[in-house]
Amino acid sequence: MLESWIQRVLRHRVPILAIWLAITVVGLMAAANLNQYLTTSLNVPGSQSEKANTLLAQHFGENTEGTFTVIYKYTNATEAQLGDIKRSLEKASEVIPGSHIGAQKSLVGTLYTNVTTPFSLVKAAAYTSTLRAALVEQGLVGAQITGPPAIEHDVTPVLARDLQRGQIVAIVLALLLLLLLLGSTWAIFIPLIFATASVAFSLGLIYLLAQRFLMVLYIPNIVELIGLGLAIDYSLLMVHRYRRELLNNVDHDVAIMRMMQTAGRTVVLSGLTVSVALSSLLLVPVPFVRSLGVAGVLTPLVSVIAALTLQPVLLSLLGERVFSDGFQGILGKKDPVLGIWARLARWVVPRAKSVCAFSLIVLLLAASLVFKLEITPSSLTAIPANLESGAVLNDITKKIGPGVITPNEIVINLGSPNLATSQQVDAARLALATSLSTSPQVFMVASGKQSDYVDTTGQFIRLYVVGKDAIGDKKTRELVRNIRTQIQVAKGFPTGTQIYLGGAPAQGVDLIDAILGSLPAIIFIVLLIAFLLLARAFRSIVLPIKAIFMDLISISIAFSILVAVFKYGFASTLLGTYQLDQIEAWVLIFMFAVLFGLSMDYEIFLVSRMREAKDAGASNNEAIVTGIANTSGVVTGAAIILVGALSGFVFGHFAGLQELGIGLAVGIIIDATIIRGLLLPSSMVLFGRWNWWLPQRIAVLLKVKASPLELPEARLERR
């Protein structure tokens, strides 16, 4: 089936190239307009916070994610002057349709207030510049704004600049590494063309999906940098195999066919494995995380499509020019069995027990800090201070407290209209507010009979509970749980009264609960599907179990390093990272899925080549050396290229992306070196023939096919 497909592809080279050119151009055009449809909303459908936020929008015209915080510093202002300032703030807020200005508070020479809007985060962010201009027009020249919409507005161009810088770094590093690996040949441009087309296609699909579904602001960065590295990896593996086949003095088309039978199948399986791992994110009932899952599934799948269509066409056009007459590169014409990786494998084989034990001890020690890992819904304290919203946030945090930016909001549905101002409700509301204000974690509680706190029907009332700590702080999460406990036992309200807690802190707690609640199912499903895919690919049940174990080790080390860098400040000055007590929750689950998929990626590259050698009649140890010798160079090179692409995250301005970049880079480096160079071959030596054991019943169940090298002459050439 694959052979007939490749024959058709090679017969239609020109139309396929034209289609990919059109896809690339359209995809890049769509990517240029993608950011306006993206958001950082952390809404959790079906949660108590969503119910509260929905009621706030319906009855108070407020979207909690669309609330600005305005501050204005003054010196020695009289009461009359303060009154003028407050009226100017109210006038300025009128430029946002349907907005409401909250109670103005004055503290330490600073006046601050919240401007609530009925808009979603993305739509409210579009009014940021308008509100800033209105404040100046009202004479409040020193006024500054922050809050989720202002932060969204300010960080979007910074993310774009970070992405551009990351792209430049990634492309330059990729070119240098491809030159080092492949030599001074036109072949170095094939992986870059392949990657550009794949990334453009992925972003075009994301653009279409963003018209109907919530998509996260980080997605372009993730798709472009991870997609770039992954696509180059796949293309490099195939170019390398194509060159090895040409050295057997076969025709170009035959070399392409054999490349697709081997490396092509490996890339398809690898892409499917990465996609399956990331599809597990769709199980999390949070649009933010699901959108990451969608992007994660599309990126490797598009690379697989390119591998089945674009790659063979590009190689057929290049032909013998994949080799250089000058510098041959590390992956040049030299027999790989004479290379450094072959020597390493032959060194490991007779020392398998000691190498395996030493590797395990080192790896497990490196993973020990994983037990110190803590998570947070977001890291508002890590907003760049050179942005107005970030500077204001820092100022408020120092003078007033970070809780002002993201207050808790209690919504009370009394069940019937015109009850809000009754003595019974007033007394119950006051008792609840008094009880809440006694908490040491509460900065203030705001409530009353004014229109800010009572809807027009008199059926709904609300209270603001402003905490002292940031949204991601453990104390804030404790406060949310304490408030929910208190509102459940609140007394004095009419029978049938329903009370909900909303606001960003409650939303953050619901987000963490949703992610942690989904994590066991995600881990189980990912491990099960990975086991089945690898068992079928390797025709073994031992190899998939070992692969999963090794993947979990590399993932644990990656999280352990995140704790060391962000919590304990290890190398933070060198890397320019923030110092945070917790890792962002979305990073936890996304990094697990990506690292698991990528680790499987490298496992498939290596073990598939070992399986191929075994099918050709090699002994267990010979197959190990052959697999390591023929693939470790390209796998390590591919890993370095991917790490280079991820450096764009590390040197950016946002904590979550820094965490993702460092974690993925560490996991990939550990996996491609210590695990694949030492632990994998030594463990395979120890397991001996059991590596290739597959009971007949399981073989029938998995519908295992013969080796892709069906032709006897193909086997002979590879002996």
XYZ file of C-alpha atoms in Angstrom:
719
model
C 0.000 0.000 0.000
C 2.776 2.443 0.949
C 4.738 1.453 -2.144
C 1.868 2.156 -4.542
C 1.253 5.471 -2.786
C 4.874 6.579 -3.230
C 4.787 5.554 -6.895
C 1.772 7.816 -7.427
C 3.482 10.643 -5.539
C 6.587 10.402 -7.711
C 4.466 10.397 -10.885
C 2.775 13.651 -9.813
C 5.761 15.642 -8.554
C 4.799 18.994 -10.072
C 1.145 19.119 -8.868
C 2.208 18.075 -5.365
C 4.858 20.793 -5.222
C 2.328 23.356 -6.468
C -0.209 22.311 -3.823
C 2.363 22.565 -1.031
C 3.517 25.960 -2.281
C -0.071 27.228 -2.209
C -0.645 25.755 1.265
C 2.527 27.411 2.554
C 1.647 30.857 1.183
C -1.951 30.748 2.449
C -0.848 29.342 5.815
C 1.710 32.101 6.354
C -0.873 34.750 5.432
C -3.330 33.262 7.934
C -0.635 33.101 10.625
C -0.018 36.839 10.260
C -3.626 37.506 11.338
C -3.974 34.750 13.933
C -3.244 36.607 17.188
C -6.470 38.640 17.119
C -8.466 35.427 17.612
C -6.415 34.057 20.516
C -6.912 34.378 24.268
C -5.542 33.403 27.676
C -8.969 32.626 29.172
C -8.912 29.956 31.908
C -12.664 29.353 31.980
C -13.725 25.876 33.181
C -17.135 24.868 31.708
C -19.588 23.440 34.234
C -17.636 24.639 37.251
C -19.032 26.739 40.087
C -16.860 29.658 38.997
C -18.336 29.522 35.493
C -21.877 29.544 36.912
C -21.023 32.572 39.047
C -19.334 34.363 36.172
C -22.328 33.659 33.920
C -24.687 35.202 36.485
C -22.397 38.221 36.791
C -22.532 38.693 33.030
C -26.310 38.227 32.822
C -27.386 40.350 35.779
C -24.554 42.813 36.374
C -23.208 43.231 32.844
C -19.785 42.049 33.962
C -17.354 39.558 32.548
C -14.811 38.809 35.280
C -12.063 38.187 32.734
C -12.827 41.564 31.152
C -12.164 43.721 34.229
C -9.548 46.495 34.213
C -7.866 47.902 37.315
C -7.025 51.620 37.168
C -4.621 53.340 39.554
C -3.838 57.039 39.895
C -1.142 58.404 42.172
C -1.665 61.773 43.839
C 0.099 64.009 46.364
C -1.602 65.971 49.160
C -5.007 65.968 47.433
C -7.951 67.528 49.276
C -11.314 65.781 49.549
C -12.644 68.032 46.792
C -9.729 67.172 44.527
C -10.213 63.462 45.225
C -13.860 63.885 44.240
C -12.802 65.451 40.932
C -10.382 62.600 40.292
C -13.089 60.015 40.946
C -15.513 61.763 38.593
C -12.819 61.893 35.909
C -12.273 58.156 36.327
C -15.994 57.540 35.911
C -16.113 59.739 32.805
C -13.115 57.999 31.251
C -14.634 54.554 31.809
C -17.661 55.520 29.707
C -15.633 54.978 26.516
C -16.171 51.238 27.039
C -19.814 50.383 26.222
C -21.687 48.758 29.102
C -18.838 49.206 31.571
C -19.271 49.883 35.285
C -16.787 51.511 37.600
C -16.456 49.990 41.050
C -15.980 51.699 44.373
C -12.825 53.813 44.368
C -10.404 53.146 47.191
C -7.639 55.477 48.290
C -4.571 54.097 50.028
C -0.978 55.289 50.456
C -1.362 58.197 48.021
C -2.886 55.956 45.370
C -6.474 55.830 44.151
C -7.523 52.578 42.561
C -10.716 51.162 41.128
C -11.927 48.314 38.936
C -13.667 48.982 35.617
C -15.844 45.997 34.784
C -16.976 45.292 31.230
C -19.499 42.890 29.676
C -16.917 41.648 27.195
C -14.813 38.528 26.911
C -11.105 38.745 27.583
C -10.215 39.179 23.902
C -12.853 41.856 23.221
C -12.110 43.746 26.431
C -8.389 43.738 25.620
C -9.189 45.624 22.408
C -10.394 48.587 24.542
C -7.104 48.917 26.440
C -5.661 51.686 24.273
C -9.052 53.432 24.171
C -9.272 53.514 27.964
C -5.699 54.767 28.301
C -6.407 57.602 25.867
C -9.650 58.498 27.682
C -7.831 58.768 31.009
C -5.390 61.250 29.473
C -8.255 63.237 27.927
C -9.851 63.538 31.372
C -6.669 65.057 32.756
C -5.480 61.909 34.527
C -2.112 61.926 32.790
C -0.422 59.694 35.369
C -3.212 57.094 35.440
C -2.219 53.533 34.578
C -4.193 50.350 34.013
C -3.664 46.667 34.514
C -5.903 43.625 34.936
C -6.445 40.612 32.638
C -7.520 42.593 29.513
C -4.664 45.105 29.796
C -2.172 42.301 30.378
C -3.552 40.400 27.376
C -3.240 43.550 25.246
C 0.317 44.279 26.379
C 1.758 40.769 26.210
C 0.494 39.921 22.711
C 3.120 41.981 20.823
C 5.828 40.829 23.252
C 4.932 37.212 22.551
C 5.142 37.990 18.844
C 8.611 39.515 19.285
C 9.708 36.568 21.416
C 8.482 34.281 18.658
C 10.395 36.172 15.969
C 13.562 36.082 18.057
C 13.031 32.391 18.766
C 12.506 31.684 15.068
C 15.729 33.449 14.115
C 17.711 31.584 16.779
C 16.101 28.260 15.848
C 16.652 28.660 12.100
C 20.276 29.788 12.459
C 21.044 26.915 14.852
C 19.226 24.469 12.587
C 21.229 25.603 9.542
C 24.529 25.299 11.390
C 23.663 21.879 12.788
C 22.356 20.612 9.451
C 25.573 21.802 7.833
C 27.558 19.976 10.511
C 25.487 16.808 10.108
C 24.933 16.688 6.342
C 27.871 18.699 5.044
C 28.000 21.486 2.460
C 25.173 20.184 0.306
C 21.802 21.321 -0.994
C 20.320 18.624 1.261
C 20.508 20.964 4.278
C 17.680 23.028 2.804
C 15.248 20.114 2.467
C 14.508 19.892 6.236
C 14.008 23.676 6.355
C 11.638 23.656 3.362
C 9.834 20.675 4.886
C 9.536 22.442 8.260
C 8.369 25.758 6.781
C 5.622 24.071 4.783
C 4.523 21.908 7.738
C 4.385 24.815 10.194
C 2.521 27.033 7.713
C -0.045 24.269 7.112
C -0.505 23.773 10.872
C -0.981 27.500 11.522
C -3.465 27.733 8.668
C -5.544 24.968 10.240
C -5.298 26.662 13.655
C -6.526 29.906 12.059
C -9.628 28.124 10.740
C -10.328 26.474 14.100
C -9.863 29.779 15.955
C -12.872 31.200 14.098
C -15.154 28.864 16.069
C -13.259 27.605 19.095
C -11.192 29.122 21.901
C -7.502 29.026 21.044
C -4.684 30.005 23.402
C -2.380 32.974 22.839
C 0.676 30.717 23.232
C -0.273 28.432 20.330
C 1.675 30.216 17.545
C 4.836 30.064 19.667
C 4.300 26.393 20.455
C 3.374 25.334 16.912
C 6.141 27.319 15.227
C 9.007 26.339 17.525
C 8.054 22.751 18.411
C 6.707 22.201 14.901
C 9.927 23.535 13.405
C 12.068 21.208 15.484
C 9.849 18.162 14.988
C 9.550 18.628 11.224
C 13.310 19.074 10.839
C 13.823 15.914 12.911
C 11.546 13.872 10.645
C 13.017 15.264 7.451
C 16.593 14.792 8.669
C 15.942 11.144 9.510
C 14.560 10.532 6.018
C 17.351 12.440 4.232
C 19.921 10.436 6.179
C 18.294 7.112 5.253
C 17.960 8.165 1.602
C 21.679 8.925 1.463
C 22.519 5.545 3.015
C 20.407 3.817 0.359
C 22.096 5.711 -2.489
C 25.437 4.422 -1.228
C 24.183 0.921 -2.140
C 24.323 2.005 -5.820
C 20.581 1.839 -6.435
C 18.406 4.064 -8.607
C 17.034 7.294 -7.072
C 13.435 6.096 -7.096
C 14.419 2.739 -5.593
C 16.323 4.590 -2.856
C 13.236 6.691 -2.143
C 11.072 3.570 -2.008
C 13.419 1.852 0.439
C 13.664 5.042 2.499
C 9.875 5.155 2.757
C 9.705 1.451 3.658
C 12.011 2.068 6.608
C 12.482 5.668 7.758
C 9.140 6.667 6.233
C 7.264 4.058 8.236
C 9.190 5.109 11.337
C 8.218 8.755 10.852
C 4.560 7.837 10.344
C 4.536 5.726 13.504
C 6.421 8.413 15.406
C 4.041 11.164 14.295
C 1.030 9.067 15.239
C 2.553 8.315 18.645
C 3.231 11.997 19.374
C -0.297 12.881 18.214
C -1.848 10.176 20.373
C 0.069 11.415 23.412
C -1.103 14.992 22.846
C -4.665 13.974 22.005
C -4.965 12.966 25.661
C -5.198 16.693 26.475
C -8.638 16.660 24.863
C -9.828 14.742 27.945
C -9.290 17.810 30.157
C -12.603 19.729 30.433
C -10.867 23.093 29.979
C -10.900 24.884 26.591
C -7.450 26.389 27.308
C -5.865 22.936 27.651
C -7.942 21.372 24.877
C -6.758 24.007 22.424
C -3.172 23.069 23.288
C -4.127 19.457 22.622
C -5.608 20.334 19.228
C -2.454 22.227 18.248
C -0.326 19.372 19.556
C -2.234 16.776 17.531
C -2.181 18.796 14.311
C 1.537 19.622 14.366
C 2.963 16.057 14.078
C 0.091 14.880 11.851
C 0.831 17.623 9.346
C 4.507 16.617 9.448
C 3.462 13.038 8.665
C 1.410 14.248 5.686
C 4.436 16.208 4.470
C 6.641 13.138 4.960
C 4.323 11.077 2.753
C 4.047 13.679 -0.007
C 6.482 16.594 0.013
C 9.623 14.838 1.272
C 9.864 12.138 -1.441
C 9.228 14.762 -4.126
C 11.986 17.045 -2.806
C 14.456 14.165 -2.618
C 13.571 12.945 -6.104
C 14.322 16.411 -7.477
C 17.621 16.663 -5.619
C 18.938 13.195 -6.466
C 22.702 12.747 -6.052
C 23.046 16.358 -4.900
C 22.195 15.173 -1.379
C 25.938 14.487 -1.187
C 28.667 17.093 -1.118
C 31.959 17.144 -2.981
C 33.391 19.177 -0.098
C 32.762 18.783 3.623
C 30.817 15.541 4.069
C 29.367 16.224 7.515
C 29.143 13.921 10.511
C 26.474 11.858 8.750
C 28.497 11.638 5.547
C 29.558 8.650 3.475
C 31.609 7.018 6.230
C 30.315 3.635 7.364
C 28.387 4.289 10.620
C 29.726 1.082 12.192
C 33.084 2.882 12.391
C 31.648 5.950 14.116
C 31.699 7.117 17.726
C 28.209 5.796 18.489
C 29.135 2.330 17.291
C 32.233 2.426 19.497
C 30.101 3.518 22.451
C 27.633 0.679 21.850
C 30.436 -1.876 21.602
C 31.880 -0.470 24.855
C 28.504 -0.777 26.623
C 27.702 -4.356 25.525
C 30.310 -6.196 27.667
C 29.699 -3.858 30.618
C 25.909 -3.937 30.481
C 25.258 -4.633 34.185
C 27.465 -1.865 35.566
C 26.406 0.661 32.893
C 22.727 -0.064 33.491
C 23.071 0.223 37.281
C 25.142 3.420 37.101
C 22.751 5.039 34.609
C 19.707 4.204 36.715
C 21.249 5.583 39.912
C 22.264 8.861 38.245
C 18.895 9.283 36.529
C 16.837 8.523 39.627
C 18.895 10.956 41.712
C 18.391 13.633 39.056
C 14.644 13.016 39.216
C 14.393 13.296 43.019
C 13.205 16.927 43.121
C 10.041 16.002 41.226
C 8.379 15.417 44.606
C 8.813 19.133 45.395
C 6.763 20.153 42.356
C 3.803 22.469 43.001
C 1.443 24.020 40.466
C -0.412 27.300 40.045
C -3.186 28.370 37.646
C -1.065 31.267 36.361
C 1.933 33.437 37.204
C 0.728 37.042 37.062
C 3.772 38.070 39.082
C 5.928 37.039 36.133
C 4.499 39.617 33.717
C 7.406 41.671 32.280
C 7.864 44.831 34.380
C 8.657 46.944 31.304
C 4.990 46.668 30.258
C 2.601 49.205 31.787
C 0.249 46.493 33.020
C 3.184 44.585 34.513
C 4.640 47.659 36.220
C 1.242 48.597 37.675
C 0.752 45.040 38.851
C 4.082 45.142 40.673
C 3.244 48.536 42.183
C -0.148 47.369 43.446
C 1.416 44.198 44.794
C 3.916 46.203 46.853
C 1.557 48.918 48.112
C -1.846 47.258 48.369
C -1.576 43.578 47.565
C -1.950 41.510 44.390
C -5.438 40.324 45.331
C -6.931 43.663 44.225
C -6.323 42.735 40.587
C -8.254 39.471 40.820
C -10.957 39.681 43.517
C -13.259 36.848 44.503
C -16.890 37.560 43.612
C -19.831 35.976 45.402
C -23.159 35.928 43.539
C -26.328 35.240 45.537
C -29.538 34.207 43.769
C -32.368 34.901 46.229
C -34.881 32.932 44.166
C -37.425 35.756 43.722
C -37.310 39.443 42.683
C -37.396 42.421 45.059
C -35.830 40.612 48.018
C -32.362 42.166 47.915
C -33.234 45.204 50.041
C -35.358 43.397 52.622
C -34.229 43.495 56.253
C -33.819 39.708 56.340
C -31.507 39.637 53.319
C -29.646 42.756 54.436
C -28.909 41.187 57.819
C -27.848 37.877 56.249
C -25.616 39.664 53.724
C -23.982 41.740 56.447
C -23.413 38.661 58.609
C -21.779 36.818 55.695
C -19.584 39.826 54.844
C -18.528 40.215 58.482
C -17.707 36.530 58.767
C -15.621 36.589 55.584
C -13.716 39.723 56.614
C -12.364 38.027 59.742
C -10.133 35.754 57.662
C -6.439 36.728 57.913
C -6.158 36.127 54.159
C -8.781 38.793 53.311
C -7.767 42.377 52.507
C -11.346 43.681 52.397
C -14.971 42.726 51.701
C -17.184 45.073 49.672
C -20.989 44.825 49.586
C -24.042 47.023 49.970
C -27.461 48.022 48.650
C -26.182 50.212 45.802
C -26.614 49.265 42.152
C -23.031 47.998 42.047
C -24.048 45.157 44.349
C -27.750 44.597 43.535
C -29.166 43.848 40.080
C -32.163 45.719 38.657
C -34.625 42.937 39.563
C -33.609 42.810 43.211
C -33.128 39.038 42.956
C -29.352 38.918 42.690
C -26.739 40.458 44.969
C -22.982 40.193 45.016
C -20.036 40.661 47.333
C -16.397 41.337 46.521
C -13.862 39.498 48.652
C -10.383 40.865 47.979
C -7.573 38.632 49.154
C -4.089 39.677 50.177
C -2.218 37.247 47.960
C -1.682 36.637 44.237
C -3.988 34.401 42.228
C -1.460 31.576 42.079
C -0.493 31.641 45.751
C -1.343 28.655 47.944
C -2.969 31.032 50.435
C -5.327 32.276 47.730
C -6.400 28.724 46.950
C -6.981 28.132 50.664
C -9.076 31.310 50.789
C -11.215 30.128 47.870
C -11.911 26.824 49.581
C -12.685 28.594 52.882
C -15.120 30.983 51.172
C -16.880 28.087 49.474
C -17.214 26.353 52.823
C -18.680 29.480 54.429
C -21.210 30.193 51.687
C -22.461 26.619 51.902
C -23.450 27.162 55.544
C -24.504 30.824 55.244
C -27.681 31.465 57.265
C -30.526 33.962 57.194
C -31.210 34.000 53.451
C -34.656 33.033 52.058
C -35.351 29.351 51.408
C -34.082 28.281 47.992
C -31.248 30.815 47.889
C -28.272 29.703 45.798
C -24.785 31.116 46.377
C -21.859 30.804 43.967
C -18.245 31.911 44.120
C -16.694 33.307 40.955
C -13.803 35.533 39.983
C -10.303 34.678 38.812
C -9.093 32.955 42.034
C -12.058 30.555 42.059
C -11.571 29.988 38.350
C -7.933 29.129 39.037
C -8.879 26.572 41.693
C -11.402 24.996 39.325
C -8.731 24.868 36.616
C -6.261 23.023 38.852
C -8.979 20.645 40.062
C -9.968 19.908 36.450
C -6.375 19.252 35.376
C -5.451 17.102 38.375
C -8.765 15.275 38.118
C -8.031 14.394 34.483
C -4.370 13.500 35.008
C -4.791 9.827 36.085
C -7.010 9.063 33.078
C -4.613 10.870 30.749
C -1.592 8.973 32.055
C -3.396 5.627 31.817
C -4.677 6.213 28.278
C -1.351 7.553 27.000
C 0.571 4.614 28.462
C -1.933 2.056 27.160
C -2.055 3.407 23.607
C 1.712 3.870 23.532
C 2.164 0.272 24.664
C -0.149 -1.039 21.936
C 1.461 1.066 19.197
C 4.989 0.111 20.197
C 4.133 -3.553 20.731
C 2.807 -3.663 17.192
C 5.756 -1.725 15.775
C 8.499 -3.650 17.594
C 6.693 -7.027 17.692
C 7.591 -7.278 21.374
C 5.930 -6.705 24.733
C 9.187 -6.209 26.658
C 10.487 -3.293 24.570
C 7.325 -1.157 24.973
C 7.335 -1.661 28.754
C 10.988 -0.612 28.951
C 10.321 2.341 26.661
C 7.496 3.581 28.869
C 9.642 3.210 31.992
C 12.499 5.183 30.423
C 10.130 7.873 29.181
C 8.724 8.348 32.672
C 12.267 8.736 34.013
C 13.160 11.461 31.498
C 9.871 13.270 32.187
C 10.504 13.131 35.946
C 13.985 14.587 35.456
C 12.549 17.410 33.352
C 10.104 18.348 36.119
C 12.864 17.986 38.707
C 15.021 20.493 36.812
C 12.083 22.915 36.633
C 11.859 22.796 40.427
C 15.608 23.413 40.716
C 15.575 26.364 38.297
C 12.321 28.133 39.156
C 11.760 27.248 42.813
C 15.337 27.162 44.078
C 16.881 29.573 41.561
C 19.493 27.182 40.137
C 21.135 28.901 37.112
C 18.280 31.442 37.068
C 20.697 34.365 36.582
C 22.402 32.638 33.670
C 19.115 31.701 32.016
C 17.273 34.909 32.912
C 14.344 33.019 34.409
C 11.831 34.079 37.049
C 11.977 32.641 40.551
C 8.599 31.105 41.339
C 7.365 28.656 43.918
C 5.042 26.875 41.510
C 4.889 25.735 37.898
C 1.914 26.791 35.784
C -0.673 24.015 35.679
C -1.031 23.921 31.895
C 2.743 23.412 31.599
C 2.514 20.306 33.805
C 0.042 18.485 31.606
C 1.210 19.790 28.232
C 4.857 19.051 28.958
C 4.015 15.520 30.095
C 2.199 14.797 26.837
C 4.827 16.417 24.585
C 7.805 14.816 26.335
C 6.177 11.418 26.348
C 5.500 11.709 22.644
C 9.006 12.958 21.808
C 10.672 10.312 23.976
C 8.691 7.662 22.132
C 9.797 9.411 18.953
C 13.477 8.732 19.624
C 12.726 5.240 20.933
C 10.998 4.409 17.663
C 13.904 5.755 15.584
C 16.423 3.583 17.441
C 14.532 0.373 18.102
C 12.992 0.245 14.616
C 16.520 0.089 13.206
C 17.406 -2.624 15.728
C 14.279 -4.545 14.763
C 15.266 -4.206 11.127
C 18.719 -5.646 11.842
C 17.188 -8.461 13.883
C 14.843 -9.331 11.019
C 17.870 -9.432 8.720
C 19.397 -12.195 10.865
C 21.547 -10.282 13.349
C 21.979 -11.520 16.923
C 20.566 -9.496 19.822
C 23.879 -7.739 20.551
C 24.617 -7.199 16.850
C 21.179 -5.657 16.384
C 21.800 -3.311 19.321
C 25.140 -2.112 17.932
C 23.703 -1.752 14.418
C 20.730 0.250 15.647
C 22.835 2.569 17.812
C 25.456 3.027 15.096
C 22.978 3.860 12.338
C 20.553 6.087 14.221
C 22.128 7.646 17.324
C 24.020 10.237 15.316
C 20.931 11.451 13.510
C 18.770 11.162 16.652
C 21.226 13.225 18.700
C 21.519 15.760 15.900
C 17.747 15.972 15.634
C 17.484 16.386 19.398
C 20.017 19.231 19.388
C 18.083 20.964 16.606
C 14.847 20.635 18.577
C 16.552 21.974 21.715
C 17.820 24.891 19.652
C 14.260 25.630 18.563
C 13.093 25.484 22.182
C 15.680 28.072 23.207
C 13.268 30.641 21.817
C 11.000 29.869 24.781
C 13.763 30.067 27.364
C 14.972 33.522 26.409
C 11.476 34.972 26.131
C 9.622 37.055 28.717
C 6.919 34.702 30.011
C 7.218 32.260 32.868
C 4.985 29.561 31.406
C 6.878 29.436 28.116
C 10.221 29.547 29.943
C 9.102 26.571 32.027
C 7.976 24.722 28.916
C 11.181 25.450 27.004
C 13.570 24.437 29.788
C 11.565 21.349 30.726
C 11.309 20.074 27.153
C 14.966 20.841 26.413
C 16.191 18.977 29.506
C 13.911 16.016 28.858
C 15.036 15.763 25.229
C 18.752 16.052 26.042
C 18.563 13.427 28.802
C 16.538 11.118 26.585
C 18.771 11.421 23.533
C 22.045 10.973 25.441
C 22.121 9.085 28.742
C 18.949 7.083 28.192
C 19.401 6.209 24.501
C 23.201 6.004 24.676
C 23.634 4.052 27.912
C 20.462 2.809 29.597
C 18.664 1.560 26.478
C 21.491 -0.548 25.006
C 22.657 -1.889 28.375
C 19.143 -2.962 29.358
C 18.618 -4.604 25.971
C 21.810 -6.598 26.431
C 20.588 -7.781 29.842
C 17.188 -8.845 28.517
C 18.760 -10.711 25.618
C 16.358 -12.661 23.434
C 13.432 -11.629 25.655
C 13.607 -8.211 24.001
C 11.935 -9.743 20.956
C 9.374 -11.890 22.757
C 5.778 -11.581 21.599
C 3.295 -14.335 22.528
C 1.344 -15.702 19.569
C -2.021 -14.671 21.008
C -0.922 -11.057 21.360
C 0.585 -11.135 17.858
C -2.764 -12.233 16.440
C -4.580 -9.594 18.493
C -2.254 -6.841 17.270
C -2.416 -8.141 13.677
C 1.344 -7.853 13.396
C 2.716 -7.813 9.859
C 6.092 -8.951 8.589
C 9.120 -6.676 8.466
C 8.798 -3.848 5.928
C 11.931 -5.168 4.205
C 10.001 -7.837 2.325
C 12.521 -8.302 -0.479
C 15.221 -10.910 0.171
C 17.815 -8.817 -1.691
C 17.005 -5.880 0.565
C 17.794 -8.003 3.585
C 21.065 -9.191 2.068
C 22.184 -5.647 1.369
C 21.654 -4.724 4.982
C 23.533 -7.608 6.532
